[in-house]
Tab-separated table of C-alpha atoms and ligand atoms in Angstrom:
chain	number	residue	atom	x	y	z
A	145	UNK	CA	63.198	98.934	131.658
A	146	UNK	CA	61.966	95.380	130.170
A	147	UNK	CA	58.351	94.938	130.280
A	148	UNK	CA	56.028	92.161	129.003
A	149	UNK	CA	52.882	93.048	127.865
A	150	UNK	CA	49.696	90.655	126.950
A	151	UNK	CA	47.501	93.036	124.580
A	152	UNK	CA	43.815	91.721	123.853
A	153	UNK	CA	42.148	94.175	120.852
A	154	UNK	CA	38.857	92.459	122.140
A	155	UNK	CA	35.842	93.173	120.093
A	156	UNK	CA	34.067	96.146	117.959
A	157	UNK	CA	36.038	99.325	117.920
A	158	UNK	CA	39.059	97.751	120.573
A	159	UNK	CA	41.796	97.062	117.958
A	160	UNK	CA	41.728	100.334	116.267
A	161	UNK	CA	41.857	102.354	119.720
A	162	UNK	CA	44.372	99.484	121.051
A	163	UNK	CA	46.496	100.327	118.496
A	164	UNK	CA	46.832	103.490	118.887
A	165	UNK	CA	47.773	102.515	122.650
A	166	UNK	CA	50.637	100.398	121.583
A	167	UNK	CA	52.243	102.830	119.091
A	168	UNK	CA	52.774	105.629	122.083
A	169	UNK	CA	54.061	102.457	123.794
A	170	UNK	CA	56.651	101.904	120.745
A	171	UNK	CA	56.967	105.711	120.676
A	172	UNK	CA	57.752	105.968	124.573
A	173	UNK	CA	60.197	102.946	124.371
A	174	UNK	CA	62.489	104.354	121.715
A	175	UNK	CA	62.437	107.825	123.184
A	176	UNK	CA	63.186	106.532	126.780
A	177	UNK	CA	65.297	103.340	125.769
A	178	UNK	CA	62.971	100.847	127.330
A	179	UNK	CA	61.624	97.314	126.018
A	180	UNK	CA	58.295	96.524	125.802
A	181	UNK	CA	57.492	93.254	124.727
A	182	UNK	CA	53.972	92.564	123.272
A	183	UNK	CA	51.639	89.266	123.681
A	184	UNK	CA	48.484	89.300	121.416
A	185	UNK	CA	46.227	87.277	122.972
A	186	UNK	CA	42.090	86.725	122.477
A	187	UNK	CA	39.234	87.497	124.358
A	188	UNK	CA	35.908	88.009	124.054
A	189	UNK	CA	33.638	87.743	121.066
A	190	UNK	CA	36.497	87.580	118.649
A	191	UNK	CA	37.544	84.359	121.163
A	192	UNK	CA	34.214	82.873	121.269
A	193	UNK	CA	34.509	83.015	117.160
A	194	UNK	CA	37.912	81.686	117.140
A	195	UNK	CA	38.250	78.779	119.839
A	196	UNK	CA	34.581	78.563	121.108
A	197	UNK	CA	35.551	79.671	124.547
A	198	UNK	CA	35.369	84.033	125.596
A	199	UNK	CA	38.999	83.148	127.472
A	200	UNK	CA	40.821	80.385	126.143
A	201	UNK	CA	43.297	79.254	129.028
A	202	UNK	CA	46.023	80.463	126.868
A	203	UNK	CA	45.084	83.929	126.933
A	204	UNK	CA	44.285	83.466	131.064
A	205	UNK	CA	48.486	81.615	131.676
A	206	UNK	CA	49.577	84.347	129.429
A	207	UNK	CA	47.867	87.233	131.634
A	208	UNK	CA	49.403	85.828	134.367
A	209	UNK	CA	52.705	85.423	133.670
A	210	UNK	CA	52.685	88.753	132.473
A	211	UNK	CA	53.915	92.584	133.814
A	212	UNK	CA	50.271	94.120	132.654
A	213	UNK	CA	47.366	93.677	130.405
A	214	UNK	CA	45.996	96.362	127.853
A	215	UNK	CA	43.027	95.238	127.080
A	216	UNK	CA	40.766	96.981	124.350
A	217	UNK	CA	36.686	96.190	124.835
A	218	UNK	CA	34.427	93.574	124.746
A	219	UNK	CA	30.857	92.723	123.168
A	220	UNK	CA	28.967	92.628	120.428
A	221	UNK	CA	25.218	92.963	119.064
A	222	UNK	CA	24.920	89.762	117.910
A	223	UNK	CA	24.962	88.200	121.722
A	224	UNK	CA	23.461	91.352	122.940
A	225	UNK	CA	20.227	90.805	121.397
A	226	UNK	CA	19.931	87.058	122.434
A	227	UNK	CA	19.145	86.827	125.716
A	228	UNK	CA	19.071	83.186	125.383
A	229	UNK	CA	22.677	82.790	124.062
A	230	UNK	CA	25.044	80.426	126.463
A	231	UNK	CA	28.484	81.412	125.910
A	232	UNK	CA	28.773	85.598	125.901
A	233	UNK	CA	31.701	87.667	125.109
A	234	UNK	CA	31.332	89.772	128.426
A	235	UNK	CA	32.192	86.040	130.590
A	236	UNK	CA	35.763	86.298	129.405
A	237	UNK	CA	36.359	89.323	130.806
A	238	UNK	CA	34.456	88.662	133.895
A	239	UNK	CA	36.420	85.359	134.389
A	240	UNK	CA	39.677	87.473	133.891
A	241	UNK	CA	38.812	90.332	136.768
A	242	UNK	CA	38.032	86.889	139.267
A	243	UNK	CA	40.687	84.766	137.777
A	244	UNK	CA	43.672	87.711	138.219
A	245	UNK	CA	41.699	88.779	141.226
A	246	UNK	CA	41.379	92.649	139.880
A	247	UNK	CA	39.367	93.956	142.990
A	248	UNK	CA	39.202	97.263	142.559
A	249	UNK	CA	38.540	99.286	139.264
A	250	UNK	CA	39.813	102.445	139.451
A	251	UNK	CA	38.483	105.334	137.199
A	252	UNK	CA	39.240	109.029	137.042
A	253	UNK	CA	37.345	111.505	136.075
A	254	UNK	CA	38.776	114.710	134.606
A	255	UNK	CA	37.067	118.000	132.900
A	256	UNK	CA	39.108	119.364	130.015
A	257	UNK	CA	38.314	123.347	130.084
A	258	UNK	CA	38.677	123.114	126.226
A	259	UNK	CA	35.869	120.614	126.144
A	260	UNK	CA	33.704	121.701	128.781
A	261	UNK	CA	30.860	122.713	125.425
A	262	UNK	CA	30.363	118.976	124.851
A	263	UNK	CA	28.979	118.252	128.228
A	264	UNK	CA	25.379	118.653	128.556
A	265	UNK	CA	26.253	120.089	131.998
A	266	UNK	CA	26.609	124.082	131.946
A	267	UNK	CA	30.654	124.801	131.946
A	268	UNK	CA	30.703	126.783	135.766
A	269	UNK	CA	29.419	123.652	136.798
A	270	UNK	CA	32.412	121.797	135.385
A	271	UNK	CA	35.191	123.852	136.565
A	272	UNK	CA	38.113	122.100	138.922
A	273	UNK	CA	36.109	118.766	138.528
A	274	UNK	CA	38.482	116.243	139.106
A	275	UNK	CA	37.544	112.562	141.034
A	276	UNK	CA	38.197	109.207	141.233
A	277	UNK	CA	35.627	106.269	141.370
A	278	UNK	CA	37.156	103.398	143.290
A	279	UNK	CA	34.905	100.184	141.719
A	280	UNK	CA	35.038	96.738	143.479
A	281	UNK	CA	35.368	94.499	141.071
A	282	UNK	CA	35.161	91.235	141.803
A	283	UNK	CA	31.749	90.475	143.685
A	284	UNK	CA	28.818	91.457	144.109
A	285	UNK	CA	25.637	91.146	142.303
A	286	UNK	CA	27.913	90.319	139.157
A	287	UNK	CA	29.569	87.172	140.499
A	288	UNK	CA	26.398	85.909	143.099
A	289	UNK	CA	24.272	82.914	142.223
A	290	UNK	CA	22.227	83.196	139.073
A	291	UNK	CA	18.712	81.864	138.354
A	292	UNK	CA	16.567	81.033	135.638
A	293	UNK	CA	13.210	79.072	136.123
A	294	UNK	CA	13.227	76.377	133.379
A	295	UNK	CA	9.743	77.820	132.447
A	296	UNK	CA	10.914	81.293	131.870
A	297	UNK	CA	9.157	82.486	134.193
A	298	UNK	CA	11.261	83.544	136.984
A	299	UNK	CA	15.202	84.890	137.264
A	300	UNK	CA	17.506	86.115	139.950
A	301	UNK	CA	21.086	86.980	140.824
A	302	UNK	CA	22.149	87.436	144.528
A	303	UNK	CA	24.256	90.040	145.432
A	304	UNK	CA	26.534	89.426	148.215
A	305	UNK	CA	29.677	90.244	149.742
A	306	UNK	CA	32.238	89.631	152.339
A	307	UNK	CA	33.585	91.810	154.802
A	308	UNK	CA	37.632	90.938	153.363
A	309	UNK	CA	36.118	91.980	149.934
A	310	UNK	CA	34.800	95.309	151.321
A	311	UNK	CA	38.177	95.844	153.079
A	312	UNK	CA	39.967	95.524	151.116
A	313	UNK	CA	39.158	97.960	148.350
A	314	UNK	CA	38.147	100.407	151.309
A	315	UNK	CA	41.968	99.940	152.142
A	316	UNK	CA	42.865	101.116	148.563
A	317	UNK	CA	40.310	103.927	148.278
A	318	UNK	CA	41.591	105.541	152.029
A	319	UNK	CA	45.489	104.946	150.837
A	320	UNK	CA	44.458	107.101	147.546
A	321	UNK	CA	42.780	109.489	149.146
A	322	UNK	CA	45.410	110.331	151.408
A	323	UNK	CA	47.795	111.111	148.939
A	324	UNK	CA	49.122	114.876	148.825
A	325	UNK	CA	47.528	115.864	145.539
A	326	UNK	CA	44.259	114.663	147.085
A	327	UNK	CA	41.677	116.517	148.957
A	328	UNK	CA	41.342	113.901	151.588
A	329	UNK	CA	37.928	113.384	151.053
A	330	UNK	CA	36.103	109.925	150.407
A	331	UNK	CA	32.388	109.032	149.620
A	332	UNK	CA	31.160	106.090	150.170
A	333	UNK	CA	28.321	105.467	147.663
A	334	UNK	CA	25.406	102.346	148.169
A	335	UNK	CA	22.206	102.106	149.272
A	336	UNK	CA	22.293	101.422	152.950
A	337	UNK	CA	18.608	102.118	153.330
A	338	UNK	CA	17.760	99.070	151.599
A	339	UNK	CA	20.262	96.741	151.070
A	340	UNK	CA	21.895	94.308	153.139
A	341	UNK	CA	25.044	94.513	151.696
A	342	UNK	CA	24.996	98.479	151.736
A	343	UNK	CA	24.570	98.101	155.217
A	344	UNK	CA	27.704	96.112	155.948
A	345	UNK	CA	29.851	98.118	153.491
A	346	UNK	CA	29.281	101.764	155.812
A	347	UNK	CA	29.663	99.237	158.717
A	348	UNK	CA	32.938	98.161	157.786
A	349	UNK	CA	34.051	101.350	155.961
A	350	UNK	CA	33.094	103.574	159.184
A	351	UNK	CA	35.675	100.858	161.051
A	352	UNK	CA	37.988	101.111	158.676
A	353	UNK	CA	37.639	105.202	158.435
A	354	UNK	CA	39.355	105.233	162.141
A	355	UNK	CA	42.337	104.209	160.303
A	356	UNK	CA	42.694	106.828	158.188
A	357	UNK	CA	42.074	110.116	160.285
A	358	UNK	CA	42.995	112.748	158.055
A	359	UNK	CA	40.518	111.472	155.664
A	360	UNK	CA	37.019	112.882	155.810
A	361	UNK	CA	34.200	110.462	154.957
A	362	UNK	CA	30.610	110.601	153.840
A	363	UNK	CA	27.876	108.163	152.831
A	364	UNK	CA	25.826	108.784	149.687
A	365	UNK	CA	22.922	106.706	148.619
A	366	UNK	CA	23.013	105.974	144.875
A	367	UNK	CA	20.176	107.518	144.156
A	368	UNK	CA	21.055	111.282	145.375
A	369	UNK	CA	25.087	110.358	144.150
A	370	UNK	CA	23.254	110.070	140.712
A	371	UNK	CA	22.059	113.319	141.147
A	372	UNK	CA	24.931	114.717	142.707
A	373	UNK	CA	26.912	114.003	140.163
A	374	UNK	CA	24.993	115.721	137.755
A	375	UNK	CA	24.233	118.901	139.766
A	376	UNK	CA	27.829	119.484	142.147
A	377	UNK	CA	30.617	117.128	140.782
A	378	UNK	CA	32.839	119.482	142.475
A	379	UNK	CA	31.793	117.722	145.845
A	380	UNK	CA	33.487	114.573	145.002
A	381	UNK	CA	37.153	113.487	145.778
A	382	UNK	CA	37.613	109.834	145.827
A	383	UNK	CA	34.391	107.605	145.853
A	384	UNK	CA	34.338	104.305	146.528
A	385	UNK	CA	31.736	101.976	146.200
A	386	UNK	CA	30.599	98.151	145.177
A	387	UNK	CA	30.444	96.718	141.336
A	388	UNK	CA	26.901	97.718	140.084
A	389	UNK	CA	26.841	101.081	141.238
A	390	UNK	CA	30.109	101.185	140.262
A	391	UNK	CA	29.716	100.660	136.857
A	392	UNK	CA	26.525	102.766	136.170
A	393	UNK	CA	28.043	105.751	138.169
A	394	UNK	CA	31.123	105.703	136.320
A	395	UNK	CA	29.466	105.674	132.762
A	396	UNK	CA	27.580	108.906	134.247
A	397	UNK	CA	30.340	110.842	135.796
A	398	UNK	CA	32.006	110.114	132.086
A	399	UNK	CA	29.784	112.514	130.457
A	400	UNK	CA	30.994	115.767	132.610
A	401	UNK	CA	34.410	115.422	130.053
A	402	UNK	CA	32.606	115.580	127.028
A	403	UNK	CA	32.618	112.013	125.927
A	404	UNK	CA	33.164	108.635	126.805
A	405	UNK	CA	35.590	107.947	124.614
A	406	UNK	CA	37.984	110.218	126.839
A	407	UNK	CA	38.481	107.801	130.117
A	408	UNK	CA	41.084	105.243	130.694
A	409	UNK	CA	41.046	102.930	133.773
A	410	UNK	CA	42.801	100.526	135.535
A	411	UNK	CA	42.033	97.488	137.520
A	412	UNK	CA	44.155	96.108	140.346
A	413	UNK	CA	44.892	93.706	142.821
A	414	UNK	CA	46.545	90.781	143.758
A	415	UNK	CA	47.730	89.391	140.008
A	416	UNK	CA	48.487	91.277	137.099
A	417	UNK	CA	46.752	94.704	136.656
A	418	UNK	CA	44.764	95.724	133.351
A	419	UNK	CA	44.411	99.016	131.784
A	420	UNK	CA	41.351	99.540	129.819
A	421	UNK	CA	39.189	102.353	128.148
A	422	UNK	CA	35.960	102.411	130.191
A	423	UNK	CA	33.923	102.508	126.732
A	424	UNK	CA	32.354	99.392	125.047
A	425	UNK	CA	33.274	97.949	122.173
A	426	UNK	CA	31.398	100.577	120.029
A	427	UNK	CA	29.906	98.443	117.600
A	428	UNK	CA	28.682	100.724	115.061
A	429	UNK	CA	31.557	102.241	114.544
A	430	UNK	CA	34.230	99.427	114.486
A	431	UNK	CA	36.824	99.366	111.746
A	432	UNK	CA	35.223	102.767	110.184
A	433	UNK	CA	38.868	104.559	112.160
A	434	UNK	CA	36.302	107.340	113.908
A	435	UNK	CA	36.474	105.395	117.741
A	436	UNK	CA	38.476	107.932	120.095
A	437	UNK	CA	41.674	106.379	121.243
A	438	UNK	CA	42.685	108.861	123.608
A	439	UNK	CA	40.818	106.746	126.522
A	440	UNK	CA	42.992	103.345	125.872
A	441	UNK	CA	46.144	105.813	125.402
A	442	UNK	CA	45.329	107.546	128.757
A	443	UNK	CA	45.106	103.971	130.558
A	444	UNK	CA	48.378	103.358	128.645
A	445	UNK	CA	49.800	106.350	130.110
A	446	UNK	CA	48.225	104.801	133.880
A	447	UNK	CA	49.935	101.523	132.918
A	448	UNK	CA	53.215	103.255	132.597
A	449	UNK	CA	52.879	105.077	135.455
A	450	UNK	CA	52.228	101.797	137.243
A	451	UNK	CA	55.603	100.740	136.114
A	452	UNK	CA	56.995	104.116	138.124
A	453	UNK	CA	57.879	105.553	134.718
A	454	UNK	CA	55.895	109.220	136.079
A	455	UNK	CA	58.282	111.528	133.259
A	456	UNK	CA	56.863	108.689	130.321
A	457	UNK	CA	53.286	109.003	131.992
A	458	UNK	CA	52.949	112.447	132.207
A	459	UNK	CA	54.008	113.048	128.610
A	460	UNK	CA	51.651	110.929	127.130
A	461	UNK	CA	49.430	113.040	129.161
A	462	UNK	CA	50.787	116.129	127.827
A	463	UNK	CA	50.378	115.479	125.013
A	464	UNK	CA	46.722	114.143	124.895
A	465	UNK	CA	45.690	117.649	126.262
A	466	UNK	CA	47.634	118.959	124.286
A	467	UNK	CA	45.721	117.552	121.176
A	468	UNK	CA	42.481	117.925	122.925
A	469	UNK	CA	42.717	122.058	123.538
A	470	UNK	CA	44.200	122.341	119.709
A	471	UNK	CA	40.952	120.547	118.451
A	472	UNK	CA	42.853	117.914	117.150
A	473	UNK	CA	39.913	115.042	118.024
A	474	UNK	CA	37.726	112.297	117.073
A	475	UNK	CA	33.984	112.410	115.749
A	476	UNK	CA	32.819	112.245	119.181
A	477	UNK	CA	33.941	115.386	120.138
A	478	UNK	CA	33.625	117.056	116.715
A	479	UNK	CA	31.152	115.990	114.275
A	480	UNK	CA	32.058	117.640	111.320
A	481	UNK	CA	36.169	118.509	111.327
A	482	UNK	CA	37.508	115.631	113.204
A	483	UNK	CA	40.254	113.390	112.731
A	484	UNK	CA	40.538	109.824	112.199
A	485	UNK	CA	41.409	107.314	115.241
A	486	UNK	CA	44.679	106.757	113.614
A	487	UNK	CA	45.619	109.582	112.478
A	488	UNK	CA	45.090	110.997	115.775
A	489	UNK	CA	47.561	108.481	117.094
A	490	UNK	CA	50.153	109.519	114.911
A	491	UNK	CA	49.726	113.246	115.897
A	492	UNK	CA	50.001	112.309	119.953
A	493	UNK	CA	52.735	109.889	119.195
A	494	UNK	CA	54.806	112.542	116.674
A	495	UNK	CA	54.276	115.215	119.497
A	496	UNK	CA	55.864	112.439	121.834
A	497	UNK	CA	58.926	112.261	119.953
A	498	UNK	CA	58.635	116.294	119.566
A	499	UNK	CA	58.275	116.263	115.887
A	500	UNK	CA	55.324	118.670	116.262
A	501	UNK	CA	56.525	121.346	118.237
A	502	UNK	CA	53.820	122.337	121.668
A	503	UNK	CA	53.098	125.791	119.315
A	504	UNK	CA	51.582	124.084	116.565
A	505	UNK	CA	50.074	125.944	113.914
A	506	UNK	CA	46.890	124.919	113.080
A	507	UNK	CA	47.108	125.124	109.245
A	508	UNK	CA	50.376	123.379	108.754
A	509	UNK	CA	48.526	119.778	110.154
A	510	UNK	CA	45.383	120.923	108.158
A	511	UNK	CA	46.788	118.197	105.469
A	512	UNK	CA	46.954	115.835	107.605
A	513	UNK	CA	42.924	116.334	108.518
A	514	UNK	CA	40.351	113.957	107.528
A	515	UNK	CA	37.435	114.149	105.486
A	516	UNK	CA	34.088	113.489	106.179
A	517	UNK	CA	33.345	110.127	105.578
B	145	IPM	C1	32.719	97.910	132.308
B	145	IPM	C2	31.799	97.161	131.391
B	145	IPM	C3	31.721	95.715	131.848
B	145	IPM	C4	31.104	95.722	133.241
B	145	IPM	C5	30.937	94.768	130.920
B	145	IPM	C6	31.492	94.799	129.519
B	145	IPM	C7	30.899	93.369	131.458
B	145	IPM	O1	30.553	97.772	131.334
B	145	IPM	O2	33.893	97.522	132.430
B	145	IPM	O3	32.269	98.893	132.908
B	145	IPM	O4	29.880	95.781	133.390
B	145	IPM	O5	31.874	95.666	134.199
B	146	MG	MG1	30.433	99.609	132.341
């Protein structure tokens, strides 16, 4: 299989972890005689510095005239602590989701038993986890009408969405949870006793529920899904819901695997679809080879699925847990004996080609272990 791929590092810590990505890419290609062809492009605060603009138009035609995007992170400090600054790094990626249309963000959320001691939640409370957060993307408060007094003194952004836009990632969310390895169950979380908006996404999603009988549905306001994720994340199955709570849910649910660093995602829709980490850029630790790649090679591994290559997929997978249950991990996970970002990638990518055998011993990669820097 030919692919072409448009790869943006992005800012902070998103070329180390991105290149981790691309060598299981290489690794996967050689092993499974496919061609992967590779488009650097730049977005972001790396852009900004570069060309002036967060997505120059050449990055944008060559997203778009490409099979998928892996795309590393975006943002640094130096626009996050200036409120006032114009152009921002986070705009190009914004711009992207509208201008590919990427309506839905889709995120899973696994528990690794071997990791379940690095999540602040007790490990019985972790067991069988296993969910998806269905995102939309591409409205919202995020993309409504922005305002800024010209005295300071007064700022708003409208939130507001369409019924098409709420159907169709509803449609998406229903189709997922139907599938056989699901437990046709979907939770639709807003905040229906206040907003507007919440209001006509159960409206529409109790319509659209009729559709999909097999599929049991129930409403969650934020507020208790915060909780609920916290105190039963066994509960959830698939859970859909709009871009804001989207993105603060998902960065909560992360922390039941341990670490941020861990989650891939993907975002689809009508135009090309792009596989990111869910992490930031990471700032602090950016070219110091201690980020965790194993989220942007687990969205690699959704990104080859997406190209129905499930065998290629599910050994990157492999081999990920693999390295997570052998302790073979990033600072994140282990403070004091952990290994670098890269060398990490080597280790998934030489268990790829199977020149580490599934029975490692521990002590014959102990060589290959970093120090602590
Ligand atoms: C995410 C990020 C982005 C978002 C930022 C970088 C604009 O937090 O993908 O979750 O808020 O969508
Ligand atoms: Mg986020």
């Amino acid at each position: 299989m030919k692919k072409n791929i448009v790869v943006i590092e992005g800012d902070g810590i998103g070329p180390e972890v991105t290149k981790q990505s691309v060598k299981i890419l290489d690794e996967i290609a050689e092993l499974f005689d496919h061609e992967f062809i590779y488009s650097y492009q730049l977005m972001g605060a790396d852009a900004i510095d570069k060309t002036g603009n967060p997505l120059p138009d050449k990055t944008l035609e060559a997203c778009k005239n490409s099979d998928a995007v892996l795309f590393g992170a975006i943002g640094h400090p130096k626009y996050d602590n200036d409120p006032t600054a114009k152009v921002r790094p986070e705009q190009g990626l914004l711009r992207l989701r509208k201008e590919l249309q990427l309506f839905g963000n889709i995120r899973p959320i696994i528990t690794y038993p071997a990791l379940a001691h690095l999540s602040p939640l007790k490990a019985s409370r972790l067991e069988n986890v296993d969910f998806i957060i269905f995102r939309e993307l591409t409205g919202g408060i995020y993309f409504g009408k922005k305002y800024l007094a010209e005295d300071g003194s007064y700022a708003s952004d409208d939130c507001g969405y369409s019924r098409s836009e709420i159907e169709r990632i509803a449609h998406l969310a229903f189709h997922f949870a139907q599938k056989p390895e699901r437990r046709k169950k979907l939770t639709l979380v807003d905040k229906a006793n206040v907003l507007e908006t919440s209001r006509l996404w159960r409206k529409v999603v109790q319509e659209i529920a009729l559709q999909y009988p097999d599929v049991a549905v129930d409403y969650m306001f934020v507020d208790n899904a915060a909780m609920q994720i916290i105190i039963n994340p066994v509960q959830f199955d698939v859970v859909l819901t709009e871009n804001m709570f989207g993105d603060i849910i998902s960065d909560e649910a992360s922390v039941l695997t341990g670490s941020l660093g861990l989650l891939p995602s993907a975002s689809v829709g009508t135009g090309t679809v792009l596989f990111e980490p869910i992490h930031g850029s990471y700032p602090q630790a950016a070219g110091k080879d201690i980020a965790n790649p194993v989220g942007s090679i687990l969205s690699a591994a959704m990104m080859l699925e997406y190209f129905g290559l499930t065998t290629e997929a599910s050994l990157v997978r492999e081999a990920v847990s693999w390295s997570l249950t052998n302790g073979f991990v990033t600072k994140d996970i282990e403070p004091v004996n952990f290994y670098f970002t890269s060398t990490l990638g080597e280790m998934i990518s030489d268990y790829i080609s199977g020149k580490i055998p599934g029975s490692v011993k521990r002590e014959n990669i102990e060589l290959r272990k970093s120090t602590i820097i």
